[in-house]
Structure formats: structure tokens, C-alpha cells
XYZ file of C-alpha atoms in Angstrom:
692
model
C -23.628 -6.710 42.575
C -21.589 -6.192 45.703
C -23.602 -7.456 48.612
C -22.863 -11.001 49.711
C -26.488 -11.722 50.497
C -27.861 -10.314 47.246
C -29.405 -7.167 48.793
C -29.934 -4.435 46.234
C -29.570 -0.957 47.622
C -31.745 1.811 46.311
C -28.705 4.010 46.437
C -27.174 1.941 43.685
C -29.874 3.081 41.359
C -28.024 6.365 41.256
C -24.950 6.919 39.130
C -21.877 6.594 41.312
C -19.292 7.345 38.684
C -18.804 10.584 36.856
C -16.370 11.159 34.045
C -15.080 14.601 34.894
C -11.418 14.980 35.698
C -10.890 14.674 39.425
C -8.518 13.995 42.230
C -7.450 10.315 41.963
C -8.818 9.586 45.439
C -12.062 11.485 44.941
C -14.908 9.035 44.259
C -17.668 11.568 44.905
C -20.490 10.628 42.533
C -21.347 14.298 42.061
C -18.192 14.669 39.949
C -19.988 13.782 36.736
C -19.335 14.485 33.124
C -20.879 12.472 30.337
C -19.074 10.723 27.520
C -20.580 11.399 24.075
C -23.661 9.331 23.208
C -21.859 7.776 20.257
C -18.895 6.513 22.280
C -19.031 2.775 23.011
C -15.836 2.416 25.064
C -14.060 0.318 22.461
C -10.463 -0.516 23.329
C -10.192 -2.683 20.229
C -10.836 -2.209 16.552
C -12.133 -4.597 13.943
C -11.299 -4.476 10.273
C -11.521 -6.471 7.088
C -8.187 -6.916 5.322
C -7.614 -7.841 1.682
C -4.112 -8.634 0.475
C -3.082 -8.937 -3.157
C -0.258 -11.155 -4.362
C -0.303 -10.129 -8.007
C -2.758 -10.173 -10.887
C -3.431 -12.120 -14.073
C -0.780 -14.676 -14.900
C 1.677 -12.929 -12.622
C 0.370 -13.784 -9.159
C 1.159 -16.031 -6.241
C -1.484 -18.661 -5.504
C -1.513 -20.619 -2.266
C 0.985 -18.322 -0.568
C 0.679 -18.503 3.221
C 0.483 -15.136 4.991
C 0.612 -14.259 8.698
C -0.991 -11.039 9.953
C 0.457 -9.491 13.103
C 0.169 -6.324 15.154
C 3.936 -6.364 15.603
C 6.670 -6.031 13.052
C 8.735 -9.108 12.587
C 12.287 -8.269 13.608
C 15.153 -10.715 13.561
C 14.669 -13.081 16.467
C 11.492 -11.442 17.781
C 8.180 -13.261 17.961
C 4.987 -11.967 16.381
C 1.376 -12.349 17.437
C -0.589 -14.315 14.873
C -3.840 -12.405 14.517
C -4.740 -14.248 11.326
C -3.167 -16.783 9.012
C -4.265 -18.053 5.632
C -3.380 -18.486 1.974
C -3.903 -16.503 -1.221
C -6.677 -17.887 -3.397
C -6.818 -18.629 -7.122
C -6.977 -14.871 -7.791
C -3.914 -14.175 -5.643
C -6.074 -12.627 -2.899
C -6.277 -13.215 0.840
C -9.158 -11.700 2.781
C -9.607 -11.971 6.531
C -11.265 -10.314 9.526
C -9.132 -8.921 12.343
C -9.395 -7.646 15.902
C -6.579 -5.530 17.330
C -5.975 -2.958 20.057
C -7.090 0.603 19.336
C -3.570 1.753 20.158
C -2.185 -0.144 17.146
C -1.480 2.183 14.219
C 0.132 -0.356 11.882
C -0.500 -4.010 11.112
C 2.072 -6.226 9.421
C 1.667 -8.885 6.767
C 4.359 -11.570 6.766
C 4.199 -13.719 3.620
C 5.902 -17.105 3.949
C 6.594 -17.337 0.244
C 9.630 -16.596 -1.899
C 9.089 -13.787 -4.381
C 6.770 -11.779 -2.123
C 7.764 -8.970 0.204
C 9.252 -10.276 3.439
C 6.904 -7.996 5.378
C 4.375 -5.329 4.466
C 3.272 -2.436 6.670
C -0.493 -1.813 6.705
C -1.451 1.556 8.242
C -4.835 1.069 9.868
C -6.039 4.686 9.847
C -9.657 4.941 10.908
C -11.200 2.769 8.220
C -12.660 -0.692 8.561
C -11.585 -1.830 5.092
C -7.824 -2.352 4.783
C -5.758 -3.516 1.833
C -2.130 -4.003 0.853
C 0.016 -5.365 -1.945
C 2.356 -8.278 -1.247
C 3.817 -8.571 -4.721
C 6.757 -6.535 -6.062
C 6.633 -5.095 -9.559
C 6.709 -7.814 -12.190
C 10.002 -8.649 -13.873
C 10.932 -7.147 -17.223
C 13.314 -8.766 -19.654
C 16.744 -7.460 -20.615
C 17.397 -5.577 -17.380
C 20.770 -7.058 -16.447
C 24.222 -6.489 -17.927
C 27.033 -9.007 -18.064
C 29.498 -8.489 -15.235
C 32.701 -9.926 -16.622
C 36.091 -8.521 -17.722
C 36.713 -5.803 -15.157
C 38.583 -2.720 -16.308
C 39.251 -1.038 -12.982
C 40.012 -2.088 -9.444
C 39.189 0.169 -6.502
C 39.625 -0.682 -2.845
C 39.669 -4.420 -3.466
C 36.423 -4.530 -5.485
C 36.281 -4.985 -9.230
C 34.252 -2.782 -11.541
C 33.509 -2.248 -15.186
C 33.713 1.133 -16.957
C 34.106 4.108 -14.670
C 30.801 4.667 -12.898
C 30.209 8.282 -11.934
C 27.458 7.212 -9.522
C 29.916 5.385 -7.272
C 32.028 7.084 -4.654
C 35.812 6.716 -5.109
C 36.225 4.264 -2.211
C 33.960 1.564 -3.632
C 33.235 -0.071 -6.938
C 31.018 -2.632 -8.583
C 30.809 -4.544 -11.833
C 29.019 -2.472 -14.436
C 26.768 0.515 -13.898
C 23.879 0.883 -11.491
C 21.218 3.432 -10.827
C 20.561 5.156 -7.511
C 18.584 2.107 -6.307
C 21.468 -0.247 -6.988
C 19.723 -1.681 -10.046
C 21.947 -3.026 -12.840
C 21.725 -0.920 -16.008
C 22.197 -1.843 -19.653
C 25.595 -0.466 -20.708
C 27.330 -0.318 -24.098
C 29.955 -2.995 -24.416
C 28.188 -5.462 -22.116
C 26.024 -8.388 -23.113
C 22.371 -8.036 -22.127
C 20.923 -10.890 -20.072
C 17.197 -11.642 -20.203
C 15.472 -12.204 -16.891
C 14.889 -15.794 -15.816
C 11.416 -17.227 -15.411
C 10.936 -18.220 -11.783
C 7.788 -20.334 -11.570
C 5.387 -20.533 -8.636
C 6.234 -24.212 -8.301
C 9.928 -23.379 -7.930
C 9.247 -20.598 -5.433
C 6.962 -22.918 -3.492
C 9.744 -25.479 -3.171
C 12.140 -22.840 -1.851
C 9.523 -21.530 0.579
C 8.896 -25.049 1.823
C 12.582 -25.833 2.294
C 13.570 -22.430 3.750
C 10.378 -21.052 5.344
C 10.274 -17.579 6.833
C 11.109 -17.284 10.549
C 11.789 -21.016 11.002
C 15.211 -21.589 12.512
C 17.317 -24.053 10.546
C 19.499 -25.083 13.519
C 17.684 -27.359 15.899
C 14.900 -28.130 13.416
C 14.279 -31.013 11.048
C 16.299 -29.026 8.486
C 19.444 -28.766 10.609
C 21.263 -31.102 8.206
C 21.129 -28.355 5.554
C 23.953 -26.481 7.280
C 25.878 -29.285 8.938
C 29.095 -30.237 7.125
C 27.706 -29.252 3.739
C 29.369 -27.795 0.666
C 28.865 -24.040 0.849
C 30.925 -22.766 -2.102
C 30.253 -23.353 -5.802
C 32.985 -25.597 -7.227
C 33.399 -26.314 -10.950
C 34.712 -29.660 -12.180
C 34.795 -28.474 -15.808
C 35.017 -25.247 -17.803
C 31.712 -23.379 -17.565
C 29.957 -20.040 -17.751
C 28.049 -19.162 -14.570
C 25.041 -16.914 -13.994
C 23.397 -15.664 -10.828
C 19.639 -14.928 -10.625
C 17.791 -13.069 -7.875
C 14.734 -14.818 -6.379
C 13.671 -13.045 -3.217
C 14.601 -11.259 -0.005
C 13.402 -11.809 3.537
C 15.178 -9.005 5.327
C 14.841 -5.346 6.222
C 18.471 -4.732 5.250
C 19.648 -3.458 1.883
C 22.116 -6.286 1.444
C 24.947 -6.362 -1.103
C 26.057 -9.613 -2.740
C 29.296 -10.508 -4.492
C 31.813 -13.288 -5.116
C 35.509 -14.175 -5.128
C 36.858 -16.764 -7.571
C 39.835 -19.034 -6.793
C 41.452 -21.172 -9.464
C 43.387 -23.067 -6.820
C 42.690 -24.006 -3.246
C 40.499 -21.717 -1.172
C 42.592 -20.122 1.594
C 41.911 -21.437 5.088
C 41.864 -17.918 6.510
C 40.281 -14.738 5.235
C 42.502 -13.205 2.528
C 43.604 -9.604 2.668
C 41.792 -6.891 0.744
C 43.992 -7.269 -2.289
C 42.001 -10.394 -3.201
C 39.730 -9.666 -6.173
C 36.237 -9.189 -4.758
C 33.460 -8.837 -7.329
C 30.286 -6.955 -6.459
C 27.267 -8.294 -8.354
C 24.062 -7.073 -6.724
C 24.783 -4.053 -4.512
C 21.174 -3.814 -3.298
C 19.239 -7.084 -2.972
C 15.945 -5.351 -2.208
C 12.564 -5.468 -3.923
C 10.814 -2.405 -5.368
C 8.989 -0.805 -2.488
C 11.361 -2.441 -0.022
C 14.364 -0.171 -0.422
C 15.525 -1.099 -3.895
C 14.490 -2.181 -7.388
C 15.832 -5.731 -7.680
C 13.174 -8.071 -9.023
C 12.576 -11.789 -9.111
C 14.329 -13.150 -12.194
C 16.985 -10.419 -12.479
C 20.082 -12.131 -13.816
C 23.785 -11.365 -14.203
C 26.482 -13.348 -15.960
C 29.445 -13.838 -13.666
C 31.661 -14.990 -16.512
C 33.502 -18.041 -17.831
C 35.669 -20.055 -15.484
C 38.179 -22.875 -15.831
C 37.778 -26.332 -14.379
C 38.865 -26.412 -10.752
C 37.557 -22.900 -9.996
C 35.786 -22.347 -6.686
C 33.371 -19.446 -6.381
C 33.090 -18.041 -2.859
C 29.974 -15.975 -2.176
C 29.818 -13.078 0.249
C 27.087 -10.814 1.570
C 27.555 -7.350 3.085
C 24.731 -6.892 5.575
C 22.900 -3.609 4.964
C 25.750 -2.673 2.668
C 23.828 -0.339 0.395
C 22.698 3.217 0.962
C 22.132 6.094 -1.394
C 21.543 9.808 -1.070
C 18.466 10.375 -3.181
C 18.880 14.144 -3.459
C 22.121 13.777 -5.393
C 21.580 10.296 -6.845
C 24.965 9.368 -5.437
C 25.354 5.793 -4.294
C 27.177 5.115 -1.039
C 27.914 1.574 0.044
C 28.295 2.331 3.681
C 29.327 -1.091 4.983
C 31.486 -2.573 2.206
C 34.646 -2.080 4.248
C 33.081 -3.261 7.519
C 34.359 -6.768 8.069
C 32.048 -7.374 11.015
C 29.080 -7.126 8.631
C 30.524 -9.195 5.794
C 29.743 -12.900 5.760
C 31.239 -15.500 3.435
C 30.332 -18.931 2.153
C 33.620 -20.097 3.708
C 32.548 -20.650 7.329
C 36.060 -20.250 8.712
C 36.209 -16.681 7.395
C 33.174 -15.540 9.403
C 33.390 -13.697 12.749
C 31.444 -16.079 15.006
C 33.519 -17.669 17.751
C 32.155 -21.227 17.471
C 32.417 -23.501 14.455
C 28.754 -24.536 14.549
C 27.577 -20.920 14.124
C 29.893 -19.787 11.326
C 27.980 -21.049 8.312
C 25.940 -18.305 6.608
C 24.718 -20.047 3.479
C 22.558 -22.967 2.414
C 23.024 -24.466 -1.046
C 20.260 -26.651 -2.481
C 20.381 -28.428 -5.840
C 17.339 -28.709 -8.049
C 18.000 -31.141 -10.873
C 14.533 -30.489 -12.317
C 15.512 -26.926 -13.256
C 19.327 -27.363 -13.257
C 19.720 -24.710 -10.578
C 21.657 -24.345 -7.327
C 19.614 -22.332 -4.824
C 21.566 -20.061 -2.467
C 20.041 -18.916 0.824
C 21.888 -16.396 3.009
C 21.702 -15.408 6.672
C 22.625 -11.726 7.058
C 23.219 -11.304 10.825
C 25.947 -12.634 13.077
C 24.489 -15.949 14.176
C 25.608 -15.447 17.760
C 23.436 -12.345 17.933
C 20.198 -13.052 19.804
C 18.310 -11.140 17.099
C 19.356 -13.598 14.383
C 16.401 -15.715 13.232
C 18.683 -18.195 11.406
C 16.135 -19.008 8.693
C 18.734 -18.589 5.905
C 16.365 -16.814 3.518
C 17.377 -13.174 4.024
C 18.615 -13.178 0.429
C 17.694 -15.920 -2.051
C 19.411 -16.489 -5.412
C 20.094 -19.385 -7.703
C 23.180 -20.146 -9.765
C 23.153 -21.779 -13.184
C 25.991 -22.984 -15.380
C 26.603 -24.041 -18.934
C 27.061 -26.934 -18.735
C 25.144 -27.646 -15.522
C 27.123 -30.856 -15.119
C 30.221 -28.729 -14.483
C 28.939 -27.893 -11.007
C 30.261 -30.203 -8.316
C 27.026 -31.168 -6.532
C 28.671 -33.518 -4.069
C 27.267 -32.929 -0.568
C 24.722 -30.333 -1.715
C 21.296 -31.362 -0.368
C 18.359 -31.458 -2.774
C 15.608 -28.893 -3.121
C 12.939 -31.427 -2.283
C 9.413 -31.400 -3.683
C 6.806 -29.767 -1.480
C 5.357 -32.195 1.063
C 1.602 -31.946 1.606
C 0.621 -35.027 3.562
C -3.106 -34.349 3.729
C -3.360 -33.037 0.168
C -5.175 -29.831 1.077
C -2.799 -27.604 -0.874
C -1.008 -26.235 2.188
C 2.582 -27.494 2.639
C 3.237 -29.405 5.816
C 5.740 -26.756 6.899
C 2.956 -24.135 6.961
C 0.021 -26.370 7.901
C -0.866 -26.392 11.598
C -2.760 -29.642 10.932
C -0.635 -31.442 8.308
C -2.557 -34.732 8.494
C -6.046 -33.209 8.526
C -7.358 -32.073 5.118
C -10.172 -30.107 6.768
C -7.900 -27.916 8.910
C -4.894 -25.764 8.042
C -4.512 -22.492 9.964
C -4.952 -21.021 13.440
C -6.325 -17.497 13.919
C -5.925 -16.238 17.470
C -7.325 -13.472 19.617
C -5.709 -11.758 21.379
C -2.789 -14.076 20.427
C -1.739 -17.683 20.853
C -0.751 -17.413 24.519
C -2.670 -14.586 26.199
C -6.232 -14.001 27.344
C -8.374 -10.891 26.841
C -10.774 -9.600 29.513
C -14.541 -9.071 29.589
C -15.625 -7.094 32.674
C -19.237 -6.725 33.802
C -21.403 -4.803 36.249
C -24.418 -6.957 37.145
C -26.936 -4.517 38.690
C -28.314 -3.529 35.264
C -30.618 -1.699 34.692
C -29.624 -0.017 37.935
C -26.236 1.638 38.215
C -23.468 -0.242 39.978
C -20.304 0.870 41.682
C -18.342 0.578 38.427
C -15.378 -1.301 39.777
C -16.044 -3.522 36.737
C -15.375 -6.722 38.656
C -18.822 -8.191 39.360
C -17.782 -10.801 36.794
C -14.496 -10.772 34.912
C -14.192 -13.461 32.246
C -10.995 -13.967 30.318
C -11.002 -15.599 26.890
C -8.604 -16.902 24.271
C -10.064 -17.568 20.823
C -8.659 -19.681 18.033
C -10.684 -19.891 14.844
C -9.357 -22.839 12.893
C -9.649 -22.329 9.139
C -9.088 -24.647 6.195
C -7.009 -24.200 3.057
C -9.821 -22.087 1.572
C -9.742 -19.752 4.599
C -13.184 -20.912 5.756
C -13.964 -21.336 9.460
C -13.917 -24.949 10.631
C -14.316 -24.449 14.376
C -13.840 -21.990 17.194
C -11.680 -23.259 20.033
C -12.540 -20.893 22.882
C -10.875 -21.025 26.292
C -12.513 -19.249 29.228
C -11.373 -18.472 32.754
C -13.118 -16.520 35.493
C -10.766 -13.888 36.880
C -13.069 -12.273 39.424
C -16.514 -12.475 40.964
C -17.118 -9.308 42.944
C -20.796 -10.090 43.519
C -23.133 -12.597 45.121
C -25.279 -13.188 42.041
C -24.728 -16.496 40.247
C -24.250 -15.099 36.767
C -24.245 -17.054 33.526
C -22.248 -16.241 30.390
C -22.736 -16.724 26.647
C -21.710 -15.501 23.217
C -23.596 -14.844 20.003
C -22.305 -15.025 16.408
C -23.647 -13.194 13.375
C -24.121 -16.549 11.635
C -27.400 -18.450 11.656
C -27.801 -21.345 14.125
C -27.930 -23.764 11.182
C -24.276 -22.987 10.499
C -23.245 -24.482 13.870
C -22.969 -28.260 13.743
C -21.914 -28.933 17.314
C -20.741 -27.571 20.670
C -18.492 -29.536 23.014
C -17.026 -28.735 26.433
C -13.767 -29.847 28.013
C -15.513 -30.148 31.374
C -19.078 -31.324 30.916
C -19.843 -30.752 34.587
C -19.484 -27.032 33.907
C -21.311 -27.041 30.598
C -24.118 -24.652 29.928
C -26.987 -25.294 27.574
C -24.748 -25.452 24.487
C -26.290 -24.060 21.309
C -29.505 -22.375 22.378
C -32.510 -23.625 20.465
C -34.726 -20.779 21.596
C -32.682 -18.156 19.731
C -33.346 -18.731 16.057
C -31.940 -15.639 14.322
C -28.277 -15.896 15.317
C -26.211 -18.754 16.713
C -26.029 -18.278 20.492
C -23.896 -20.499 22.707
C -24.368 -20.741 26.467
C -20.831 -21.041 27.865
C -21.621 -21.528 31.553
C -24.724 -21.056 33.658
C -23.074 -20.218 36.970
C -19.688 -18.502 37.327
C -19.336 -19.826 40.879
C -18.976 -23.371 39.518
C -15.877 -22.250 37.620
C -13.923 -21.105 40.695
C -12.489 -22.177 44.036
C -11.421 -19.856 46.859
C -10.980 -20.117 50.588
C -11.232 -16.639 52.077
C -12.776 -13.242 51.495
C -16.337 -12.266 50.672
C -15.733 -12.336 46.959
C -13.520 -14.136 44.460
C -10.259 -12.338 43.650
C -11.348 -8.759 44.283
C -9.877 -8.154 47.757
C -6.132 -7.798 48.186
C -6.425 -8.880 51.831
C -7.838 -12.292 50.872
C -6.046 -15.292 49.405
C -6.220 -15.619 45.653
C -8.552 -18.284 44.325
C -8.314 -20.366 41.167
C -10.494 -20.890 38.121
C -10.795 -23.881 35.864
C -10.221 -23.315 32.165
C -13.297 -24.271 30.240
C -12.551 -25.076 26.598
C -15.554 -24.828 24.315
C -15.362 -26.036 20.718
C -17.960 -24.702 18.316
C -18.008 -26.549 14.974
C -19.281 -24.897 11.800
C -20.792 -26.159 8.566
C -18.032 -27.088 6.133
C -16.928 -24.264 3.830
C -19.921 -22.151 4.875
C -18.378 -19.282 6.848
C -15.491 -16.881 6.499
C -14.018 -15.199 9.554
C -16.046 -12.102 8.711
C -19.258 -14.154 8.537
C -18.921 -15.044 12.220
C -18.973 -11.373 13.161
C -16.415 -9.087 14.703
C -14.591 -10.510 17.697
C -15.147 -10.818 20.609
C -18.440 -11.629 18.856
C -21.321 -10.623 21.153
C -20.443 -11.774 24.698
C -22.957 -11.262 27.483
C -23.822 -12.267 31.012
C -27.287 -13.094 32.266
C -27.765 -12.056 35.861
C -28.353 -14.585 38.634
C -29.318 -17.327 36.165
C -32.243 -15.282 34.842
C -31.737 -15.905 31.124
C -33.580 -12.823 29.930
C -31.666 -10.409 32.139
C -28.765 -9.916 29.728
C -25.891 -7.456 30.105
C -23.881 -6.752 26.947
C -20.990 -4.558 25.946
C -22.089 -0.986 25.138
C -23.409 -0.697 21.610
C -24.102 -4.445 21.310
C -27.664 -5.590 20.704
C -29.366 -8.120 22.962
C -30.161 -11.646 21.838
C -33.709 -12.642 20.993
C -33.961 -14.207 24.476
C -33.412 -10.910 26.314
C -36.093 -9.233 28.396
C -36.288 -5.926 26.533
C -38.919 -4.593 28.919
C -36.014 -3.664 31.198
C -34.697 -1.151 28.650
C -34.909 2.402 29.932
C -35.741 1.408 33.496
C -33.841 2.619 36.572
C -30.537 4.022 35.303
C -30.458 2.329 31.902
C -30.274 4.511 28.789
C -30.789 1.788 26.181
C -32.814 3.062 23.213
C -32.877 0.827 20.138
C -34.349 3.661 18.055
C -31.172 5.719 18.537
C -28.787 2.762 18.553
C -27.827 3.183 22.227
C -27.412 -0.080 24.119
C -26.258 -0.942 27.624
C -25.113 2.421 28.936
C -26.409 4.284 31.947
C -27.836 7.808 31.940
C -24.351 9.265 32.373
C -23.290 7.202 29.340
C -21.237 4.849 31.505
C -20.958 1.244 30.289
C -22.179 -1.836 32.104
C -19.353 -3.876 30.525
C -15.878 -3.412 29.061
C -13.732 -5.460 26.701
C -9.949 -5.017 26.973
C -7.246 -7.205 25.453
C -4.970 -6.967 28.489
C -6.358 -5.662 31.744
C -5.998 -5.615 35.519
C -9.377 -4.800 37.013
C -9.983 -2.557 40.069
C -10.204 -3.947 43.587
C -13.509 -4.184 45.408
C -15.515 -0.922 45.462
C -12.837 1.131 43.672
C -14.545 2.555 40.607
C -12.596 2.397 37.409
C -12.186 6.164 37.192
C -10.328 6.309 40.489
C -8.113 3.325 39.636
C -7.301 4.375 36.055
C -6.755 8.103 36.126
C -6.933 8.688 32.377
C -10.169 6.758 31.920
C -12.275 9.931 32.141
C -10.299 11.906 29.556
C -10.336 8.883 27.246
C -14.109 8.538 27.485
C -14.859 12.245 27.178
C -12.680 12.477 24.053
C -14.448 9.522 22.398
C -11.248 7.572 22.693
C -8.990 10.041 20.897
C -7.009 10.899 24.034
C -5.179 8.504 26.337
C -6.129 5.422 24.338
C -3.518 3.571 26.379
C -5.245 4.409 29.682
C -5.405 0.742 30.732
C -1.861 -0.273 29.710
C 0.300 2.750 30.469
C 2.002 2.548 33.873
C 3.599 5.993 33.755
C 3.024 8.484 36.557
C -0.468 9.915 36.481
C -2.036 6.945 34.709
C -3.144 4.732 37.585
C -3.560 4.382 41.316
C -1.926 1.007 41.905
C -3.513 0.692 45.361
C -6.922 0.380 43.680
C -5.961 -2.271 41.134
C -6.068 -5.991 41.890
C -2.532 -7.300 41.420
C -2.355 -10.818 42.862
């Protein structure tokens, strides 16, 4: 509604926006072209996702998982679309909303022994699934690595391996994935059992994407013992636990019977390659939790120095020839002797955490595989995780090695404090955001329904940020919804509400941060689905000093909006995220405080309080029998929902501001799905978009 005194023009009963391709400055309403009846102008998608972390006795229970629309890369943040834990069956199921332009979602388990990240192609389906768990371990996979027979290029190896190029070598034989093979003449080692309790302790002490420096765990890398020193004769083994990296990392050791040199030795020092590819099946390799190699027997006084070659493994699958492409690249090799590493400051040179676990007689080793002065380094020290054992265990010098502490769960809900957003509240555990933790999505309305408007989609623009708080059982506890009014390009005093799929009895309370702006709360007159009145008058949310309308005219000063936080509490353990309905749920305005005069997103049904006698009047095409709701007779919407959007200025219809809008609509969203976000030439007329 565009007229400051609320005058409705008969001319606005006509469609003023066509969808045919046109000159960007041509707003002639005769340029029409309908979108398909079935197209509901969705710029987001909703899906149900089920993740599996194993089956039977071989599964991860209580493993925290983050779902994101962005791949986690070293040092880069991710948007937390959902977060929860695997249940007693090793499953995690959640409901998601994401932009239609997203083609892949990412699962990021925060649990040792699971994939560090899993790609989930979204396709066109609403039911998504993925596996978080690598292939189960099998016994007798690993050969003993001792007594080298050949030395090539500074690395030690066993019998001649025809799969290895002449410039590199390893202990024993390996297949094209870098997996140790059983070989005649070498003792077979059975895989170690790595319990969930042990993996949980590692995950709690070295959680994914949590920087060790500057955190409460900073003492793990400050002036600590980083090499493995033996005070007595002992045999030593190394067992693979997990990986948290995209690299195919190689791991080896150097043994010194005397003092460890202060500076990096030359290449004639005996370097032993143990695991040339520390990658899970399905993640670039075939190394599995529990895989174990015997390093050998060592004399008292021996110090074992560990080293990692970042992304040091590559193979050519067509010839089954292994190539370790980085083994001679010193800039990508990091040692457990800090002084040998390439960083220029002492405080950044450590690349390993050692943790002792007296309960299992193991020394856990956590590696960081990127130069720590690189801005992309996440410094979580879990890129490769192993543990060392010795016979006798007492031979290991554990002086100044911090303990692998028991998992701390202050509120006793089963979620470790390190992964619990509410560590002292047993009823709350995880945050699930939309569109993400920091940004707001946009809901844009035309308020002349059932008559056609000018389609600048700014009669009322409401921005929201949702956080559904869930408990340890992944059940919804409350919705924390934040709302701002971005624009009021109309004189009508419009109200705003949302409706869930859940019954009203499942809502136990509604509170407002600013009670002076509160609406009616949970509506008692709508009995089929829980409906919450957010505010009754958008004008009470805003303040501005000039211009006819609020934040739609570039010539006027920009006004401000309060942020209204609404908390909707749900019956304990009654609702999953899916039970609430697909986000943004069912948001609607009611025009000029007339509660029955609802305007919804296209394809969304009205609430039971709506005046359905308005359906089909003037320019409205709503027909419940055919499933068409809230579109005009040219199939134009009366509302839009976009995760990130800059709306048009006053009286500039959306077609003329966003030049690919028409082709997107006419193609049912298959073309130019990025019409609202792409700033390339030919995508928008910036002069018609509000940019203050």
C-alpha cells in the first residue's frame, strides 16, 4: 500500500508487473508473461537429513555433528544450520532450510573416529542421508615395520616395493591407497580396539575447529614434552585413531639414541615412514581406526621424534603406482621438535600435542598439518590422531605430558561441556540457526491483497533470525526469534505473525523482550496449529524523521528499528525440528490490523483466523481446490522469502530492479536462481535498489 493517506486506487486492482523479458527501465504493465501455476517463488529449500554413524555394536553414540552449507576449510568459519548428537542407534535426524543455490551440504562431526567432514549432495529430493562412519576395522591388517633392508633418499624401507617410485621409500609394502599390507617375513599386528569412551575423551580434549592457542587448552602446547622419550628398553607401537583434515598426510619417525639435535638434521638422518596415507576409507585412503604398526624395540635413552608430511601422499590409480609428492618438501614437513619447524616465532612452532591416558596405558598424539602462521590454519591439533603404546608402558617418560582428562559434563545431559552451548542447563544443549548465527533473512510483503500492488515488495519488510534450541535428545526446547522491520513502504498499520505445524498445546509460553511492542502472544482463537502474534503494528517497531515512508526512499534519512526478541517455549521432549514445520514456518502479515486479512507467502495456507471470503476477489488467484495460494492472476506473489536481500526502492517493481527475476520465475526457478545475490552486469539495476 503506497499512499500515505491509505487511499486505494482502482488502478492498483490491475496487474502492474509482467514477467516477460524486458528493457530494465521498462515498467510497462502490458509486458506480461506468467510464471507456471506450480511455481511458488521459493528461494530456499527444506529437507530432512538423516546421518548414520555406524550400525550394531560398531557405531558412535552421542557424537556431536554440525550441519553447514559451507565446507569447513582450515581457518574458515561455517554457518551452523543444525547441530545435534547421534542417538542410541548411531543416527542423527534433523530438518534444514538452505538457499536454493546450494548444491552441497556438509556434515562436520566433532568426534574422533568419524569422517572430519562429509559432503551431502542435495539434488532435488527432500529426504537426504549420509554416512559419517568409515568402514569398520578388521584384524591383522598391519605389518611390523622394523629392521629395514634398504635406504632410499633418506627414508627407510623394508623389502623392495615395486609400488614405490625410486625417489621415495617406506617401511614394508603398501597398496595403491597407502594401506599397509601383510608381507612374508614380517610379524602381523592385530588392530587395536578403540572404544567410544576413549574416542570421546580425545574429542573432548581436542575438539574439531577449536583453536588450542588462546583457549582454555592453551597449556597443552606451552612448554610441553612433544617427543616420545624412553627411560627403559621397550617395544613401541603406533595406532591410528582418526583424521580431521582434507590432506592425505604421511606420518613417520626418527629415533635418536643420544641427544636430539638442536637444529634439523640433514637428509642422511634415518627417517622412517610408517603411515604414508593417514586417510579414512572414502576420504582419500584406506587407513582405519585401530590400524597398528610395530615401530620396533628401542634401548633406554632413545627419543622418538615424530614428523608429518602435509598432503604427502598421492597415487596414480590407472597404474597403481604410488607417488609421495611432498616427501622432499621441507616447507610441508613438520616435526615434534618445535625448533625444526619453519615458523618464525617460537610460540607457533609446536605441531603436536601429547596426552597421557593411564587408564589405557596410551600416549595420544595430535598433529597440526599446516604452517601455524598461515591464516588458514585452524590450530585444533587433530588433523591426524594416533596413540603410542609401549611394553612396558612404564618405559615411557611421561614427565610434562598433560593427561587425557575424563569428559566433563557439568549438567549431566550426556553432551560434553566443550560441545554443549548450555553446559549448566540439562534441558538445553544445541543451537540451530536460520539463516545462520549472525545474519537475518528477509520476508517482503505487498499489502493491497487481494488487489494487485506495485510489486516493489517493500510495503512491509521484516527480517528474522531464528535459533531453535534443542536438548541432548535433539528435541526442540524453545525458539528464540529476533525480528527487525527493514522497510514500511505503505501507510497501513500492518501486523505480523507466524504459524507452526505443531498443535497449540505443544507451546507452553511466549515471551517478548519488549512488552510494549508485544502482540497477542499465542492466539487462542486458532486451535488447529500454534499461531503466535509477533507484533500488531509495524509502525511501533520503527523510528524515522523524514520521507513519506520508512526506509524506501533514497532521498530520505534512514530510520531505525528495534529488535524484538520473541521466545516460544515448547512442551518438553515433544517436538523434533521437523515437527515444527519447515522454516520460515508460516509467516504472514494481517493488513491494517484487520486480523482476518492475512497475506502469506505463495503456496502457504492461511490460518484458521483468515477471512477466506477474500479468495478469488479482485486480482487474487487463490484456489484451495488446486493448491494455489496468495498469487495474483499473472501468478505474481504477494510475498517473498529470501535469506539475504536488498529490496527495491519506492515504486520500483522487483522485475525492473532485479533483471533476472523474470527468467527465474518463468523457468520455475531453474534459471538464474541467484537473481537476488548476483551483482554481475545484467543482474540488477542498482538505482532501483535500496542501499542505505
